[in-house]
Tab-separated table of C-alpha atoms in Angstrom:
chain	number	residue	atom	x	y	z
K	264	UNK	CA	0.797	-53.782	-7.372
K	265	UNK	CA	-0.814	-50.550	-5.715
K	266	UNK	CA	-1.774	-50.634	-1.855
K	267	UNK	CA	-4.736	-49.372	-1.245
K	268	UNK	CA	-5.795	-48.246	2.891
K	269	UNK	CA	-7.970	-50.058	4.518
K	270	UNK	CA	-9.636	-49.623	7.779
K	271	UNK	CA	-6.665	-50.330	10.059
K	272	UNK	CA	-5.086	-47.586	12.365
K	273	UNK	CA	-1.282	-46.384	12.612
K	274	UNK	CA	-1.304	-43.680	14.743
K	275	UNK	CA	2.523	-41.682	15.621
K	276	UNK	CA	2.915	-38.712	17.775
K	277	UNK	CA	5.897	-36.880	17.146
K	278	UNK	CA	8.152	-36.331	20.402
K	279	UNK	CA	12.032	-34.630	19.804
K	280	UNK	CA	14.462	-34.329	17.458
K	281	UNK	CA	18.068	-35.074	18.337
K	282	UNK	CA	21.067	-34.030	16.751
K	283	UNK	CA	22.526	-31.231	14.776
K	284	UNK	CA	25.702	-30.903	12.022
K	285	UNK	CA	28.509	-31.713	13.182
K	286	UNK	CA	31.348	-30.551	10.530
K	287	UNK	CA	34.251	-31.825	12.175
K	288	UNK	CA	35.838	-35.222	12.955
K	289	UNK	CA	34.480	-36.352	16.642
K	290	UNK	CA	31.929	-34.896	19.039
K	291	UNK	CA	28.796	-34.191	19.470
K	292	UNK	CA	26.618	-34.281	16.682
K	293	UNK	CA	26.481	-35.835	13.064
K	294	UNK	CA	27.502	-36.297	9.582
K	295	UNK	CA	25.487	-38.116	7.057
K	296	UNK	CA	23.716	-40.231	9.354
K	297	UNK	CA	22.655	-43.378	7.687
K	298	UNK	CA	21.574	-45.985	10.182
K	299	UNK	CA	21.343	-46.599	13.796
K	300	UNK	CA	20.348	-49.421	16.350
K	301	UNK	CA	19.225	-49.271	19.915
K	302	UNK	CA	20.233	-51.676	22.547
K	303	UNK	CA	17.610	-52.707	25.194
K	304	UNK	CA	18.567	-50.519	27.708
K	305	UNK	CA	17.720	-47.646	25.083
K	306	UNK	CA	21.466	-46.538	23.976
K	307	UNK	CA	21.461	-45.309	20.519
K	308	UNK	CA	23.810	-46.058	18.008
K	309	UNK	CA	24.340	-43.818	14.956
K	310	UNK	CA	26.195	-44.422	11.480
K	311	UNK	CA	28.155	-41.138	10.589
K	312	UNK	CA	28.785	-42.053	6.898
K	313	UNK	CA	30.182	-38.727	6.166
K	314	UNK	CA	31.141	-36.974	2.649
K	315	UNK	CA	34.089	-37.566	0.829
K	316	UNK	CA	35.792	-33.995	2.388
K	317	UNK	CA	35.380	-35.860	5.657
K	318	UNK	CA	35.932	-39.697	5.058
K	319	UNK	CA	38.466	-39.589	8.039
K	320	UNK	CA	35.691	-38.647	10.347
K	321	UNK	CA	33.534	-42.029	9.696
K	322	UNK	CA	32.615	-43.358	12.662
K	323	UNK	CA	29.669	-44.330	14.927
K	324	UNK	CA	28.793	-42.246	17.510
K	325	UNK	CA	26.932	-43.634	20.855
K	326	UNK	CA	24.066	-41.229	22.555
K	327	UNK	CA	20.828	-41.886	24.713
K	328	UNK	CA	17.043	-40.902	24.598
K	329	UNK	CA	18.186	-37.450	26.764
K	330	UNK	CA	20.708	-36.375	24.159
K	331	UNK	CA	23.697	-37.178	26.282
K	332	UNK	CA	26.467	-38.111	24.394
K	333	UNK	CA	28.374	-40.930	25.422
K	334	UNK	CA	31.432	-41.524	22.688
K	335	UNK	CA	32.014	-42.846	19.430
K	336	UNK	CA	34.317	-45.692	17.725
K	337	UNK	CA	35.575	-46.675	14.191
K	338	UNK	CA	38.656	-45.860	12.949
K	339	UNK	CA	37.734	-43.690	9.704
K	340	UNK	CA	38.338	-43.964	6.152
K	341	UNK	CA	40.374	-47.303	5.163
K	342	UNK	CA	40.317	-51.007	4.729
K	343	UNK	CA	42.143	-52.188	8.371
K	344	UNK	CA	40.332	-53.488	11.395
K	345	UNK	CA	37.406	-51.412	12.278
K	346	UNK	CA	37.457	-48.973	8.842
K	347	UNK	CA	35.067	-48.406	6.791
K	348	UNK	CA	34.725	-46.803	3.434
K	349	UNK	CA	30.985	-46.249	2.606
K	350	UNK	CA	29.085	-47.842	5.863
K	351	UNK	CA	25.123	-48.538	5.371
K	352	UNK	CA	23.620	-50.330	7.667
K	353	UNK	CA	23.689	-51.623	11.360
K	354	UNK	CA	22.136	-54.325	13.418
K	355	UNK	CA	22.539	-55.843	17.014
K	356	UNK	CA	22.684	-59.774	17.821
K	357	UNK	CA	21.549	-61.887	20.252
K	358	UNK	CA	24.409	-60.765	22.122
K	359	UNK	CA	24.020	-57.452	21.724
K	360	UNK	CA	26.928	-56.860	19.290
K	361	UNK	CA	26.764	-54.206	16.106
K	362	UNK	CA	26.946	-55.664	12.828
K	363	UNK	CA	27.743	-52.851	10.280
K	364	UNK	CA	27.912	-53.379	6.617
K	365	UNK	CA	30.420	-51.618	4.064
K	366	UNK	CA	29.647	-51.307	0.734
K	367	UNK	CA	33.139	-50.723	-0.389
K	368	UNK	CA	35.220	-53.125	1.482
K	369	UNK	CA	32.606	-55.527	0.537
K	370	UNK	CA	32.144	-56.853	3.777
K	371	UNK	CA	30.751	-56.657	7.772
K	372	UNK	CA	32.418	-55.339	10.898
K	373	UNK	CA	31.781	-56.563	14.513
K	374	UNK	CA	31.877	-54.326	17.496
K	375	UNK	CA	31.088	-54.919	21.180
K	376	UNK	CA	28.324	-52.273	22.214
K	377	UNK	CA	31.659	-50.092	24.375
K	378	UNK	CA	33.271	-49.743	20.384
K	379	UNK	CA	35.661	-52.769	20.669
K	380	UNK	CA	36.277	-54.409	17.279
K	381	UNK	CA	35.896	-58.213	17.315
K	382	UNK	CA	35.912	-59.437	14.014
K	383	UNK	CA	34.909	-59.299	10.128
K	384	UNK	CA	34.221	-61.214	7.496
K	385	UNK	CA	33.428	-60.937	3.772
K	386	UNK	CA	35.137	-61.362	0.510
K	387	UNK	CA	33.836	-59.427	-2.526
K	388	UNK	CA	32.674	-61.114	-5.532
K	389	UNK	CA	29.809	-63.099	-7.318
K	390	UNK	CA	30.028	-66.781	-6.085
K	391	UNK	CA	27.385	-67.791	-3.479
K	392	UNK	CA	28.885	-66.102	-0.223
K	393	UNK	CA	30.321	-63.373	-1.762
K	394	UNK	CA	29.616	-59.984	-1.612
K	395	UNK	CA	29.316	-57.068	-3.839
K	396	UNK	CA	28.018	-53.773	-2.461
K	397	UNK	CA	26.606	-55.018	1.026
K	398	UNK	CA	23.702	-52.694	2.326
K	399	UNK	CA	20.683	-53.882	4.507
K	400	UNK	CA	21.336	-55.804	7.421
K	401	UNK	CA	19.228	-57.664	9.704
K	402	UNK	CA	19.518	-60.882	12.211
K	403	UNK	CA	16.244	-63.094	12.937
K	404	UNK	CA	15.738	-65.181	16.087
K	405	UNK	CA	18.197	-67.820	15.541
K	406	UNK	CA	20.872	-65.246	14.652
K	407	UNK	CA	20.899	-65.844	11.363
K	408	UNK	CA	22.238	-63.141	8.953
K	409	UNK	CA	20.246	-61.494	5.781
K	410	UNK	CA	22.480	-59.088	3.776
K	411	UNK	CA	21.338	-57.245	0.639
K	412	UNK	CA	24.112	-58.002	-1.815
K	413	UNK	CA	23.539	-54.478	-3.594
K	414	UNK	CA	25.014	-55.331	-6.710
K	415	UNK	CA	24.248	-58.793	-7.252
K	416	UNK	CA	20.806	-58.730	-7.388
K	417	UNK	CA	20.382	-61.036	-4.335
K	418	UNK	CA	19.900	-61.509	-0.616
K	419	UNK	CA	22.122	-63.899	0.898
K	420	UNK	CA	21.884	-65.685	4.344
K	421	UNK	CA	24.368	-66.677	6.880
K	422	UNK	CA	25.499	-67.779	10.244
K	423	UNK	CA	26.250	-65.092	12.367
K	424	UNK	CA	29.679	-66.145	12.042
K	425	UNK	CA	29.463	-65.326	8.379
K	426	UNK	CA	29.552	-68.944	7.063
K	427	UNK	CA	27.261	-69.055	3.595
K	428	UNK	CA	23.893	-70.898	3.985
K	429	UNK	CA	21.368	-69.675	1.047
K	430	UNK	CA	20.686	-66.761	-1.334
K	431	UNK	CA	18.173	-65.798	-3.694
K	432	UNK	CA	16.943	-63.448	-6.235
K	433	UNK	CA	18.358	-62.146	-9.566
K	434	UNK	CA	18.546	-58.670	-11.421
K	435	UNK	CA	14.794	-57.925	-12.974
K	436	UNK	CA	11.218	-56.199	-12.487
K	437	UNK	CA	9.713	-59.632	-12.174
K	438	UNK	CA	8.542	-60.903	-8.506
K	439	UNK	CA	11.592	-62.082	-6.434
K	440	UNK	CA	14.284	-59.954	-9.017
K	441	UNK	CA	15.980	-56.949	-7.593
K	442	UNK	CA	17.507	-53.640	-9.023
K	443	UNK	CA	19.742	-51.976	-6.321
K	444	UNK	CA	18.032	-53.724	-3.492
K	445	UNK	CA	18.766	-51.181	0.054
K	446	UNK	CA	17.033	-52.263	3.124
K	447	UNK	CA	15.738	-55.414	4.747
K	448	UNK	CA	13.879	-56.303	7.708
K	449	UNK	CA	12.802	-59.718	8.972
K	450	UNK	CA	9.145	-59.767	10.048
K	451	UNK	CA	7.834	-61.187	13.305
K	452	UNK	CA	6.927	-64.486	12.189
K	453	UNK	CA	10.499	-64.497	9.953
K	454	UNK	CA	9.355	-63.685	6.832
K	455	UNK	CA	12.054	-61.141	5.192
K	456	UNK	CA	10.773	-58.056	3.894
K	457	UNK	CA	13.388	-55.962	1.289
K	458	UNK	CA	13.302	-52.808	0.087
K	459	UNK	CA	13.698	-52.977	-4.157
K	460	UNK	CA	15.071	-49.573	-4.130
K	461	UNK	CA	15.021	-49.170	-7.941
K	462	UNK	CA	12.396	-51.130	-8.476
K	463	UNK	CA	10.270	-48.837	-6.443
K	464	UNK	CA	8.679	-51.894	-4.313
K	465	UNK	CA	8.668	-53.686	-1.110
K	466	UNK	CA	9.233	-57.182	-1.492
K	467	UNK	CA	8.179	-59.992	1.160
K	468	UNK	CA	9.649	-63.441	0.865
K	469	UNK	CA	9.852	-66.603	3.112
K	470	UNK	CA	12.944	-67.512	5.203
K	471	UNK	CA	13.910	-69.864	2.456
K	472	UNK	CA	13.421	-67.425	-0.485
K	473	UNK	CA	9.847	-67.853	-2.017
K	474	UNK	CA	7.740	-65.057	-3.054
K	475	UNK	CA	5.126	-64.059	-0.916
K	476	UNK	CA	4.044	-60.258	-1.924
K	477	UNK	CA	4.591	-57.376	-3.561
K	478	UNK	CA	3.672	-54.143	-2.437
K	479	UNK	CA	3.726	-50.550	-4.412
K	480	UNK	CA	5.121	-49.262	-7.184
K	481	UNK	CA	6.690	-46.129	-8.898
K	482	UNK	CA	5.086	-43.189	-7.856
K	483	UNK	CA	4.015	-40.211	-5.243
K	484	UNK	CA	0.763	-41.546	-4.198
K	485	UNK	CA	-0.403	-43.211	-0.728
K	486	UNK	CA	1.169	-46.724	-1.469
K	487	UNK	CA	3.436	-45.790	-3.927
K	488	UNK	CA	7.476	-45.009	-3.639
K	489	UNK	CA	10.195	-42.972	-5.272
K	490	UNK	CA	13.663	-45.243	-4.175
K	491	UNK	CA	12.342	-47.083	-0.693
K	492	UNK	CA	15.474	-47.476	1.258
K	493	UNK	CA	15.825	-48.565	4.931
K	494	UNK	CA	12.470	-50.075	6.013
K	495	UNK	CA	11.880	-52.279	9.857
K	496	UNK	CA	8.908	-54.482	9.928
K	497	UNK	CA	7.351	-54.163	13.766
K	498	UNK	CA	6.381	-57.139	16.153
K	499	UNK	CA	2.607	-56.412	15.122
K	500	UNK	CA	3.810	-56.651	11.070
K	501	UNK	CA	3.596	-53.209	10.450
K	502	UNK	CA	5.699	-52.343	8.232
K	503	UNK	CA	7.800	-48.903	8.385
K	504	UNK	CA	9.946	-47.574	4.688
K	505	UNK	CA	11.992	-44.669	4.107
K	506	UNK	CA	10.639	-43.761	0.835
K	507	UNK	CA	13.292	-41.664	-0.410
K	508	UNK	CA	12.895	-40.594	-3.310
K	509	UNK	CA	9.467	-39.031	-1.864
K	510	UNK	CA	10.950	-37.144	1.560
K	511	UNK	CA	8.755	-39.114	3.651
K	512	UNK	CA	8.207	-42.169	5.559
K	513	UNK	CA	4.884	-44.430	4.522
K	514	UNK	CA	3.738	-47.144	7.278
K	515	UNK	CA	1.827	-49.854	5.737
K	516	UNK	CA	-0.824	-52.312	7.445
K	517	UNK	CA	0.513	-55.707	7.806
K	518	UNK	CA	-0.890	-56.769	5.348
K	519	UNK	CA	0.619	-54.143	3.035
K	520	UNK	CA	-2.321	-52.070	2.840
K	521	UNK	CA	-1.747	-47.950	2.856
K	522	UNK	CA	-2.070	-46.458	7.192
K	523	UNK	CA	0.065	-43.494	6.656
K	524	UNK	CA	2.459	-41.067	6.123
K	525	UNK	CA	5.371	-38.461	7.504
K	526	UNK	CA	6.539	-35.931	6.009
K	527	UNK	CA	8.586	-34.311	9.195
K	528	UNK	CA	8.286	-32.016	12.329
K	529	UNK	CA	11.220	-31.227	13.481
K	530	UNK	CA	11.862	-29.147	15.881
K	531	UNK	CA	14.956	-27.773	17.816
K	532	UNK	CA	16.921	-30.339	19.538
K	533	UNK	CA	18.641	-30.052	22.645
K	534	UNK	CA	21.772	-29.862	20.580
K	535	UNK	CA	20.879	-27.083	18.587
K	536	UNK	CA	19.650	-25.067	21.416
K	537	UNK	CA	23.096	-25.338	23.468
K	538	UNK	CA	24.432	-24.283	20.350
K	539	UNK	CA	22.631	-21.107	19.869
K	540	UNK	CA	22.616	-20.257	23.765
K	541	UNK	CA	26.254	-20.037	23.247
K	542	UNK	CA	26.014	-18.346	19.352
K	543	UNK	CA	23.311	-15.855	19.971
K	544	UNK	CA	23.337	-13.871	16.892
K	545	UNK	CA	22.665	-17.392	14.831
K	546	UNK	CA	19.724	-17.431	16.888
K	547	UNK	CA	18.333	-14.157	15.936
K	548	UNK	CA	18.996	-14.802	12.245
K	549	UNK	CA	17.391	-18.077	12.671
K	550	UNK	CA	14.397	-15.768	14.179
K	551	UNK	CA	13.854	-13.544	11.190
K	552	UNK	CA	14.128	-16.347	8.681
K	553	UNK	CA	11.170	-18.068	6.833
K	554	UNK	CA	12.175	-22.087	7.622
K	555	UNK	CA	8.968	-22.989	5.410
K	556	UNK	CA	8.928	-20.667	2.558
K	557	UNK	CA	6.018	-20.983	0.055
K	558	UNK	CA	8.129	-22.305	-3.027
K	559	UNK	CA	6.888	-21.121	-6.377
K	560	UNK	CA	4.973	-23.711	-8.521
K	561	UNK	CA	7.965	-24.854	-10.452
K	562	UNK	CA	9.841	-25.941	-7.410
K	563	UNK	CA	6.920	-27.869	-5.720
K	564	UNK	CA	8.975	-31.382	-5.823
K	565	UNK	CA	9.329	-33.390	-2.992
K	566	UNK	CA	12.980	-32.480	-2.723
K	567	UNK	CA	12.738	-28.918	-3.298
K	568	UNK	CA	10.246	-28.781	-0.469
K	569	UNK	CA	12.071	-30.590	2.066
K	570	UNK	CA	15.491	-29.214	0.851
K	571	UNK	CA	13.655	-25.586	1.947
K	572	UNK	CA	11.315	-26.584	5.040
K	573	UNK	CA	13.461	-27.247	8.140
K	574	UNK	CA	10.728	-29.352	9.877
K	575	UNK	CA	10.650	-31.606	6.668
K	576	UNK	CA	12.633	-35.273	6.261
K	577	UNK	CA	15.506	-34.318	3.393
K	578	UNK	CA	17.146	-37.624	2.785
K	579	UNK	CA	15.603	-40.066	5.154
K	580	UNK	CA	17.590	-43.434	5.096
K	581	UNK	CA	16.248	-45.785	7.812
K	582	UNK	CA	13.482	-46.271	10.094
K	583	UNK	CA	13.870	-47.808	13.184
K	584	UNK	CA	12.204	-48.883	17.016
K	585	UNK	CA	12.931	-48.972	20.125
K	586	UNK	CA	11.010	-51.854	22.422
K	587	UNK	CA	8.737	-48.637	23.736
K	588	UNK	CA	6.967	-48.555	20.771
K	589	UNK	CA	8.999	-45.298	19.417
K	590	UNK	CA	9.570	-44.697	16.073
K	591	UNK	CA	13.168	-43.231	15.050
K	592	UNK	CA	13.868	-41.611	11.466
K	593	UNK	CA	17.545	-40.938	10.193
K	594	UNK	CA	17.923	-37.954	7.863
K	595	UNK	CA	21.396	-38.123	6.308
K	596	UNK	CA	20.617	-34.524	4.499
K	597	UNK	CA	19.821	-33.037	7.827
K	598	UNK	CA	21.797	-34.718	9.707
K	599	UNK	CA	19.510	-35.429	12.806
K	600	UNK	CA	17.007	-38.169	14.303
K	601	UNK	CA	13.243	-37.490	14.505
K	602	UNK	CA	11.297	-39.576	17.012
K	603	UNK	CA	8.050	-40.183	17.089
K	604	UNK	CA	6.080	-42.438	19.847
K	605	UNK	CA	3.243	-44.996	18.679
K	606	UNK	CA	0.037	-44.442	20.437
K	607	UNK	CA	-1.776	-47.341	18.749
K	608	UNK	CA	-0.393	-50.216	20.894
């Protein structure tokens, strides 16, 4: 179904960007970001995903709100303790330690916030419990555990030790059937909201399964989505989706109604401007180059636009918050963070 707005207000200022490429295989900086989490105490956890020229460098890297950079963990490309192989998605428990899915190894990884591994668990496979092609992660208030199981058409639930307690959903268009579900987010009053990335919808269902909206469909209108992917549902129910496919992020009312949408401002970071204090003549070309050309009518997609416009999102893969109300956005084209701070609560 479309959304349509309504008389609700979503209002984002945009603050910073952080980050810049990082081409190596540590450091400062990142590659492919894809997800991140943020601990109380505001330190920020990013998934470097990386290309296949750089699988060794997978890892997650730990930074704050003033772009210090504090470390990173993981152990690269593989299948041991700590590896991963395609990483998607990230979320802290109750106590605070990172859950990261892998959509290769067909499983989850446990780290304590200082990069420790603890544990995994996960076998790959079709049965109930079993995973094929983890993505979205994310924990409610008891601590249990909501994984999109990519390729099986499903989300499953468990403990937060990984013991099996329900799934549902099936491949389909229909209401409560998936194709390539990404993202999910469980909403303040535990209702679980997924992302349907090929279905081009946002689906809400109950805690035990049962359909309980639809919202969207295919398209590049307010309300509509090209590929949703990450998406984080805020204590209020407003409801934040990296709509792909379309370059942009679209906030809907709680009710699923059309507030807004981002297309990106991004500006310098701290980052990049240490880097070009130190590489001066990048600067000046930087200077004398147009970083928002006017593209000729043919080119006027959404990813030709962003692909050419520096401030734009190009690949924006999750939306998250931090408990001050701001609102981060992870580009894994552009490899950076943009931040913007709600001014409506």
């Amino acid at each position: 179904m479309t959304t349509k707005q309504d008389s609700a207000q979503v209002t984002l200022e945009y603050i910073k960007t952080i980050g810049i490429v990082n081409n190596g295989f540590n450091g400062r900086g990142f590659a492919n970001p894809y997800d991140l989490a943020i601990t109380a105490d505001g330190t920020i956890y990013v998934i470097n995903r990386c290309d296949t020229a750089r699988a060794s460098a997978i890892r997650v890297g730990i930074l704050n709100f003033d772009e210090d950079y504090l470390g990173e963990f993981g152990y690269g490309n593989g299948s041991g303790d700590g590896q991963f192989v395609w990483a998607v998605s990230m979320r802290l428990d109750s106590q605070e330690r990172l859950l990261i899915t892998d959509e290769h190894n067909h499983r989850i990884s446990i780290f304590d916030t200082s990069g420790k591994f603890l544990e995994k668990w996960g076998t790959p496979g079709s049965a109930p419990g079993e995973l094929n092609g983890p993505a979205g992660i994310d924990i409610d208030g008891d601590d249990n555990v909501y994984i999109v199981d990519q390729h099986n058409s499903r989300i499953q639930k468990f403990t937060i030790d990984g013991k099996y307690i329900a799934h549902w959903g099936e491949f389909g268009t229909e209401p409560g059937q998936f194709n390539l579900p990404w993202g999910v987010s469980v909403g303040p009053d535990g209702s679980v909201f997924v992302a349907d990335w090929r279905n081009d919808r946002i689906q809400k269902f109950s805690p035990e399964g049962d359909v309980l909206a639809v919202y969207g469909e295919s398209g590049d209108g307010d309300g509509q989505f090209s590929r949703p992917a990450g998406l984080t549902v805020a204590p209020d129910g407003v409801i934040f989706v990296a709509d792909w496919g379309n370059e942009r992020v679209q906030v809907l009312n709680s009710d699923g109604s059309f507030a807004l949408k981002l297309r990106g401002q991004a500006t310098v970071s701290k980052w990049a401007a240490d880097y070009f204090a130190s590489n001066p003549e990048e600067l000046e070309a930087r200077e004398i180059a147009n970083m928002t050309p006017e593209l000729p009518a043919h080119l006027r997609s959404a990813y030709h636009e962003s692909s050419q416009s520096e401030p734009y999102f190009w690949g924006p893969v999750a939306v998250r918050l931090d408990n001050q109300g701001r609102v981060y956005v992870s580009e894994a084209n552009r490899h950076r963070l943009q931040i913007y701070q709600r001014t409506d609560v």
